[in-house]
Amino acid sequence: MLQGVHVSREIEYELSKGFLYIFRSKINSSIILADYDSFYNTILWKWHFKGKDSESYEPRYDLDIDTPMPAPRASIPIEAGLAEGRSRLLGMIEESPKAESTVHLRIQSARKLLKYLADNDLFITTTDKNIGIVIVYQTWHLRMCKDCLKNDSSITKIYIDRIHEVKKHLQRHIDQVVMSRTYSLTEQEENILLAYTWNDDLRKLPRFSGLHKIHKKPTKFRPIIACHSFTGETAASMLCHLLEDKVKSSPTVLLNSRTLNEIITKLKVTFGKTAFMLSVEVEAFYPNVPLNAIHDIVEEAVTKYHRQIKGHLARELYSIVNNYLVFIYSSELYLPTDGLAMGVASSPHIANLYAARYEQHMIKDLNVLLYNRYIDHILTIIIASTKEDVLTYAKETLLFAGLNLNWEVGKYPMVFLDLEILHVLSNSQYDIRPYRKPLNHIELIPFLLDIQSG
């Protein structure tokens, strides 16, 4: 509960169960097994195309969801491993709790909880970083959402008559890309771009909401848009696929904490030198990325790995993705006019490539022992004499155009992502152990339409 929110002990007990158990339902094993069979087929296709030119068929673009094209058989060890995985999954389903006789009691309990929330202007939602659920005053949550929209200069409110104009331009743009022979689209790529048309039902538009960052003091608010229903999301998925190779090859971009673990445990500070670890947060990264540079960035990145034709295609895909994202909040319509669209599949890759342009010199600097960035979080270790010197040096050395960087000289043990980093003074090396935020209850976030972050 946020500060100032009070509930009865009985309600507090109900909330302590979390979303997973308050509204628990019977496990549908057929859905789980169907998902595993889809995963099975995808792995076989990846094996089939490994080391081959796979532009003629891309499994992730397969629109025939009910009957996807069966993949050719793989090697015996791979087939055996996948079969064993399915067998273990079946075992887990068998061991899972069956329908309980207390279902009626749980429904009654949930109804009582919902009535209490409505009577007291309270609202339950999930939190940022998967820390669990939080109960807040509904009026406060709504005010936070409205303040985000009102104070963000990169978002413009539009009226219902304008939405039809946006729809017409989007459909025309997609048709032009598909009909043009310039981009050498495969039949599968054409189909995926044309697969989803604009839904005139305003309730189906991407929805704006937010997650409460209760691990921050004072509590902050992360705005998000559920873009899984965005007509241009297929273009975003295609652009994401085209940018993947460039992002993975960038030496400054950190893809996961496992990679950081492997890198940092091999570092050693030279005898007689002093190293300082710094953490940096890029402030409001997505909405502040200047759009005038993005078209060139995506074209250059894709051209390097997929030829000039695909580079031109990436430029058009980016325009489709970023220019027509109409979203809805409380029956009002909005359109982003600057920055990267929140919740769109390609935005993390584009943000990574934009920042990478300004940080390549860091890995060549002899004073920098380590430099890695995970989206908007940067970790670097720099040789310097004092804290003041290292902070001054870092601020003068690393600058991202249009973005503000918040620097902090770390103390050991230092937390970065889900790792806790320690400096072992005896051998001037670093050690790492897993880190879990104190409030994290290891609870899975259930699917809620207005909270998907894309």
mmCIF file with all atom_site columns, N, CA, C and O in Angstrom, residues 289-301 315 318 338 340 350 353-355 357-358 401:
data_model
loop_
_atom_site.group_PDB
_atom_site.id
_atom_site.type_symbol
_atom_site.label_atom_id
_atom_site.label_alt_id
_atom_site.label_comp_id
_atom_site.label_asym_id
_atom_site.label_entity_id
_atom_site.label_seq_id
_atom_site.pdbx_PDB_ins_code
_atom_site.Cartn_x
_atom_site.Cartn_y
_atom_site.Cartn_z
_atom_site.occupancy
_atom_site.B_iso_or_equiv
_atom_site.pdbx_formal_charge
_atom_site.auth_seq_id
_atom_site.auth_comp_id
_atom_site.auth_asym_id
_atom_site.auth_atom_id
_atom_site.pdbx_PDB_model_num
ATOM 1  N N  . VAL A 1 289 ? 14.282 10.804 -27.293 1.00 0.00 ? 289 VAL A N  1
ATOM 2  C CA . VAL A 1 289 ? 15.147 10.491 -28.437 1.00 0.00 ? 289 VAL A CA 1
ATOM 3  C C  . VAL A 1 289 ? 14.708 11.357 -29.619 1.00 0.00 ? 289 VAL A C  1
ATOM 4  O O  . VAL A 1 289 ? 13.556 11.280 -30.051 1.00 0.00 ? 289 VAL A O  1
ATOM 5  N N  . PRO A 1 290 ? 15.583 12.210 -30.150 1.00 0.00 ? 290 PRO A N  1
ATOM 6  C CA . PRO A 1 290 ? 15.194 13.097 -31.264 1.00 0.00 ? 290 PRO A CA 1
ATOM 7  C C  . PRO A 1 290 ? 14.913 12.323 -32.547 1.00 0.00 ? 290 PRO A C  1
ATOM 8  O O  . PRO A 1 290 ? 15.733 11.515 -32.992 1.00 0.00 ? 290 PRO A O  1
ATOM 9  N N  . LEU A 1 291 ? 13.755 12.541 -33.122 1.00 0.00 ? 291 LEU A N  1
ATOM 10 C CA . LEU A 1 291 ? 13.323 11.756 -34.277 1.00 0.00 ? 291 LEU A CA 1
ATOM 11 C C  . LEU A 1 291 ? 14.123 12.041 -35.546 1.00 0.00 ? 291 LEU A C  1
ATOM 12 O O  . LEU A 1 291 ? 14.221 11.173 -36.420 1.00 0.00 ? 291 LEU A O  1
ATOM 13 N N  . ASN A 1 292 ? 14.696 13.244 -35.653 1.00 0.00 ? 292 ASN A N  1
ATOM 14 C CA . ASN A 1 292 ? 15.365 13.598 -36.913 1.00 0.00 ? 292 ASN A CA 1
ATOM 15 C C  . ASN A 1 292 ? 16.562 12.716 -37.228 1.00 0.00 ? 292 ASN A C  1
ATOM 16 O O  . ASN A 1 292 ? 16.998 12.637 -38.374 1.00 0.00 ? 292 ASN A O  1
ATOM 17 N N  . ALA A 1 293 ? 17.100 12.017 -36.229 1.00 0.00 ? 293 ALA A N  1
ATOM 18 C CA . ALA A 1 293 ? 18.271 11.171 -36.478 1.00 0.00 ? 293 ALA A CA 1
ATOM 19 C C  . ALA A 1 293 ? 17.913 9.699  -36.696 1.00 0.00 ? 293 ALA A C  1
ATOM 20 O O  . ALA A 1 293 ? 18.730 8.924  -37.191 1.00 0.00 ? 293 ALA A O  1
ATOM 21 N N  . ILE A 1 294 ? 16.693 9.307  -36.355 1.00 0.00 ? 294 ILE A N  1
ATOM 22 C CA . ILE A 1 294 ? 16.345 7.886  -36.312 1.00 0.00 ? 294 ILE A CA 1
ATOM 23 C C  . ILE A 1 294 ? 16.283 7.246  -37.689 1.00 0.00 ? 294 ILE A C  1
ATOM 24 O O  . ILE A 1 294 ? 16.721 6.105  -37.880 1.00 0.00 ? 294 ILE A O  1
ATOM 25 N N  . HIS A 1 295 ? 15.727 7.936  -38.678 1.00 0.00 ? 295 HIS A N  1
ATOM 26 C CA . HIS A 1 295 ? 15.599 7.335  -40.016 1.00 0.00 ? 295 HIS A CA 1
ATOM 27 C C  . HIS A 1 295 ? 16.959 6.886  -40.552 1.00 0.00 ? 295 HIS A C  1
ATOM 28 O O  . HIS A 1 295 ? 17.097 5.782  -41.089 1.00 0.00 ? 295 HIS A O  1
ATOM 29 N N  . ASP A 1 296 ? 17.963 7.746  -40.394 1.00 0.00 ? 296 ASP A N  1
ATOM 30 C CA . ASP A 1 296 ? 19.305 7.388  -40.872 1.00 0.00 ? 296 ASP A CA 1
ATOM 31 C C  . ASP A 1 296 ? 19.898 6.232  -40.068 1.00 0.00 ? 296 ASP A C  1
ATOM 32 O O  . ASP A 1 296 ? 20.565 5.351  -40.623 1.00 0.00 ? 296 ASP A O  1
ATOM 33 N N  . ILE A 1 297 ? 19.646 6.215  -38.775 1.00 0.00 ? 297 ILE A N  1
ATOM 34 C CA . ILE A 1 297 ? 20.201 5.166  -37.916 1.00 0.00 ? 297 ILE A CA 1
ATOM 35 C C  . ILE A 1 297 ? 19.656 3.798  -38.303 1.00 0.00 ? 297 ILE A C  1
ATOM 36 O O  . ILE A 1 297 ? 20.404 2.832  -38.456 1.00 0.00 ? 297 ILE A O  1
ATOM 37 N N  . VAL A 1 298 ? 18.331 3.689  -38.469 1.00 0.00 ? 298 VAL A N  1
ATOM 38 C CA . VAL A 1 298 ? 17.756 2.381  -38.806 1.00 0.00 ? 298 VAL A CA 1
ATOM 39 C C  . VAL A 1 298 ? 18.160 1.943  -40.207 1.00 0.00 ? 298 VAL A C  1
ATOM 40 O O  . VAL A 1 298 ? 18.414 0.757  -40.455 1.00 0.00 ? 298 VAL A O  1
ATOM 41 N N  . GLU A 1 299 ? 18.256 2.906  -41.138 1.00 0.00 ? 299 GLU A N  1
ATOM 42 C CA . GLU A 1 299 ? 18.644 2.537  -42.504 1.00 0.00 ? 299 GLU A CA 1
ATOM 43 C C  . GLU A 1 299 ? 20.084 2.025  -42.541 1.00 0.00 ? 299 GLU A C  1
ATOM 44 O O  . GLU A 1 299 ? 20.383 1.004  -43.165 1.00 0.00 ? 299 GLU A O  1
ATOM 45 N N  . GLU A 1 300 ? 20.982 2.726  -41.862 1.00 0.00 ? 300 GLU A N  1
ATOM 46 C CA . GLU A 1 300 ? 22.389 2.302  -41.843 1.00 0.00 ? 300 GLU A CA 1
ATOM 47 C C  . GLU A 1 300 ? 22.554 0.948  -41.162 1.00 0.00 ? 300 GLU A C  1
ATOM 48 O O  . GLU A 1 300 ? 23.299 0.088  -41.629 1.00 0.00 ? 300 GLU A O  1
ATOM 49 N N  . ALA A 1 301 ? 21.840 0.737  -40.052 1.00 0.00 ? 301 ALA A N  1
ATOM 50 C CA . ALA A 1 301 ? 21.960 -0.511 -39.295 1.00 0.00 ? 301 ALA A CA 1
ATOM 51 C C  . ALA A 1 301 ? 21.495 -1.703 -40.115 1.00 0.00 ? 301 ALA A C  1
ATOM 52 O O  . ALA A 1 301 ? 22.150 -2.758 -40.139 1.00 0.00 ? 301 ALA A O  1
ATOM 53 N N  . ARG A 1 315 ? 13.560 2.173  -43.200 1.00 0.00 ? 315 ARG A N  1
ATOM 54 C CA . ARG A 1 315 ? 13.217 3.600  -43.071 1.00 0.00 ? 315 ARG A CA 1
ATOM 55 C C  . ARG A 1 315 ? 11.701 3.783  -43.142 1.00 0.00 ? 315 ARG A C  1
ATOM 56 O O  . ARG A 1 315 ? 11.108 4.537  -42.366 1.00 0.00 ? 315 ARG A O  1
ATOM 57 N N  . TYR A 1 318 ? 9.895  2.283  -40.057 1.00 0.00 ? 318 TYR A N  1
ATOM 58 C CA . TYR A 1 318 ? 9.988  3.158  -38.895 1.00 0.00 ? 318 TYR A CA 1
ATOM 59 C C  . TYR A 1 318 ? 8.939  4.270  -38.963 1.00 0.00 ? 318 TYR A C  1
ATOM 60 O O  . TYR A 1 318 ? 8.314  4.614  -37.953 1.00 0.00 ? 318 TYR A O  1
ATOM 61 N N  . ASP A 1 338 ? 6.631  13.228 -30.936 1.00 0.00 ? 338 ASP A N  1
ATOM 62 C CA . ASP A 1 338 ? 8.090  13.264 -30.854 1.00 0.00 ? 338 ASP A CA 1
ATOM 63 C C  . ASP A 1 338 ? 8.549  12.091 -29.993 1.00 0.00 ? 338 ASP A C  1
ATOM 64 O O  . ASP A 1 338 ? 7.775  11.498 -29.242 1.00 0.00 ? 338 ASP A O  1
ATOM 65 N N  . LEU A 1 340 ? 10.397 8.238  -29.207 1.00 0.00 ? 340 LEU A N  1
ATOM 66 C CA . LEU A 1 340 ? 10.031 6.873  -29.583 1.00 0.00 ? 340 LEU A CA 1
ATOM 67 C C  . LEU A 1 340 ? 8.714  6.490  -28.927 1.00 0.00 ? 340 LEU A C  1
ATOM 68 O O  . LEU A 1 340 ? 8.473  6.825  -27.773 1.00 0.00 ? 340 LEU A O  1
ATOM 69 N N  . ILE A 1 350 ? 15.801 0.518  -31.332 1.00 0.00 ? 350 ILE A N  1
ATOM 70 C CA . ILE A 1 350 ? 16.120 1.839  -31.875 1.00 0.00 ? 350 ILE A CA 1
ATOM 71 C C  . ILE A 1 350 ? 16.796 2.695  -30.812 1.00 0.00 ? 350 ILE A C  1
ATOM 72 O O  . ILE A 1 350 ? 17.794 3.387  -31.095 1.00 0.00 ? 350 ILE A O  1
ATOM 73 N N  . LEU A 1 353 ? 20.407 1.622  -30.463 1.00 0.00 ? 353 LEU A N  1
ATOM 74 C CA . LEU A 1 353 ? 21.271 2.043  -31.570 1.00 0.00 ? 353 LEU A CA 1
ATOM 75 C C  . LEU A 1 353 ? 21.534 3.552  -31.530 1.00 0.00 ? 353 LEU A C  1
ATOM 76 O O  . LEU A 1 353 ? 22.628 4.005  -31.905 1.00 0.00 ? 353 LEU A O  1
ATOM 77 N N  . TYR A 1 354 ? 20.537 4.318  -31.067 1.00 0.00 ? 354 TYR A N  1
ATOM 78 C CA . TYR A 1 354 ? 20.755 5.766  -30.961 1.00 0.00 ? 354 TYR A CA 1
ATOM 79 C C  . TYR A 1 354 ? 21.845 6.066  -29.934 1.00 0.00 ? 354 TYR A C  1
ATOM 80 O O  . TYR A 1 354 ? 22.790 6.819  -30.199 1.00 0.00 ? 354 TYR A O  1
ATOM 81 N N  . ALA A 1 355 ? 21.733 5.466  -28.752 1.00 0.00 ? 355 ALA A N  1
ATOM 82 C CA . ALA A 1 355 ? 22.724 5.709  -27.690 1.00 0.00 ? 355 ALA A CA 1
ATOM 83 C C  . ALA A 1 355 ? 24.095 5.174  -28.082 1.00 0.00 ? 355 ALA A C  1
ATOM 84 O O  . ALA A 1 355 ? 25.129 5.779  -27.752 1.00 0.00 ? 355 ALA A O  1
ATOM 85 N N  . ARG A 1 357 ? 25.602 5.276  -30.751 1.00 0.00 ? 357 ARG A N  1
ATOM 86 C CA . ARG A 1 357 ? 26.333 6.239  -31.590 1.00 0.00 ? 357 ARG A CA 1
ATOM 87 C C  . ARG A 1 357 ? 27.251 7.140  -30.756 1.00 0.00 ? 357 ARG A C  1
ATOM 88 O O  . ARG A 1 357 ? 28.261 7.640  -31.249 1.00 0.00 ? 357 ARG A O  1
ATOM 89 N N  . TYR A 1 358 ? 26.895 7.368  -29.505 1.00 0.00 ? 358 TYR A N  1
ATOM 90 C CA . TYR A 1 358 ? 27.612 8.340  -28.682 1.00 0.00 ? 358 TYR A CA 1
ATOM 91 C C  . TYR A 1 358 ? 28.527 7.698  -27.636 1.00 0.00 ? 358 TYR A C  1
ATOM 92 O O  . TYR A 1 358 ? 29.099 8.412  -26.818 1.00 0.00 ? 358 TYR A O  1
ATOM 93 N N  . ALA A 1 401 ? 23.205 13.268 -27.208 1.00 0.00 ? 401 ALA A N  1
ATOM 94 C CA . ALA A 1 401 ? 22.485 14.438 -27.721 1.00 0.00 ? 401 ALA A CA 1
ATOM 95 C C  . ALA A 1 401 ? 20.996 14.346 -27.403 1.00 0.00 ? 401 ALA A C  1
ATOM 96 O O  . ALA A 1 401 ? 20.337 13.356 -27.720 1.00 0.00 ? 401 ALA A O  1
#
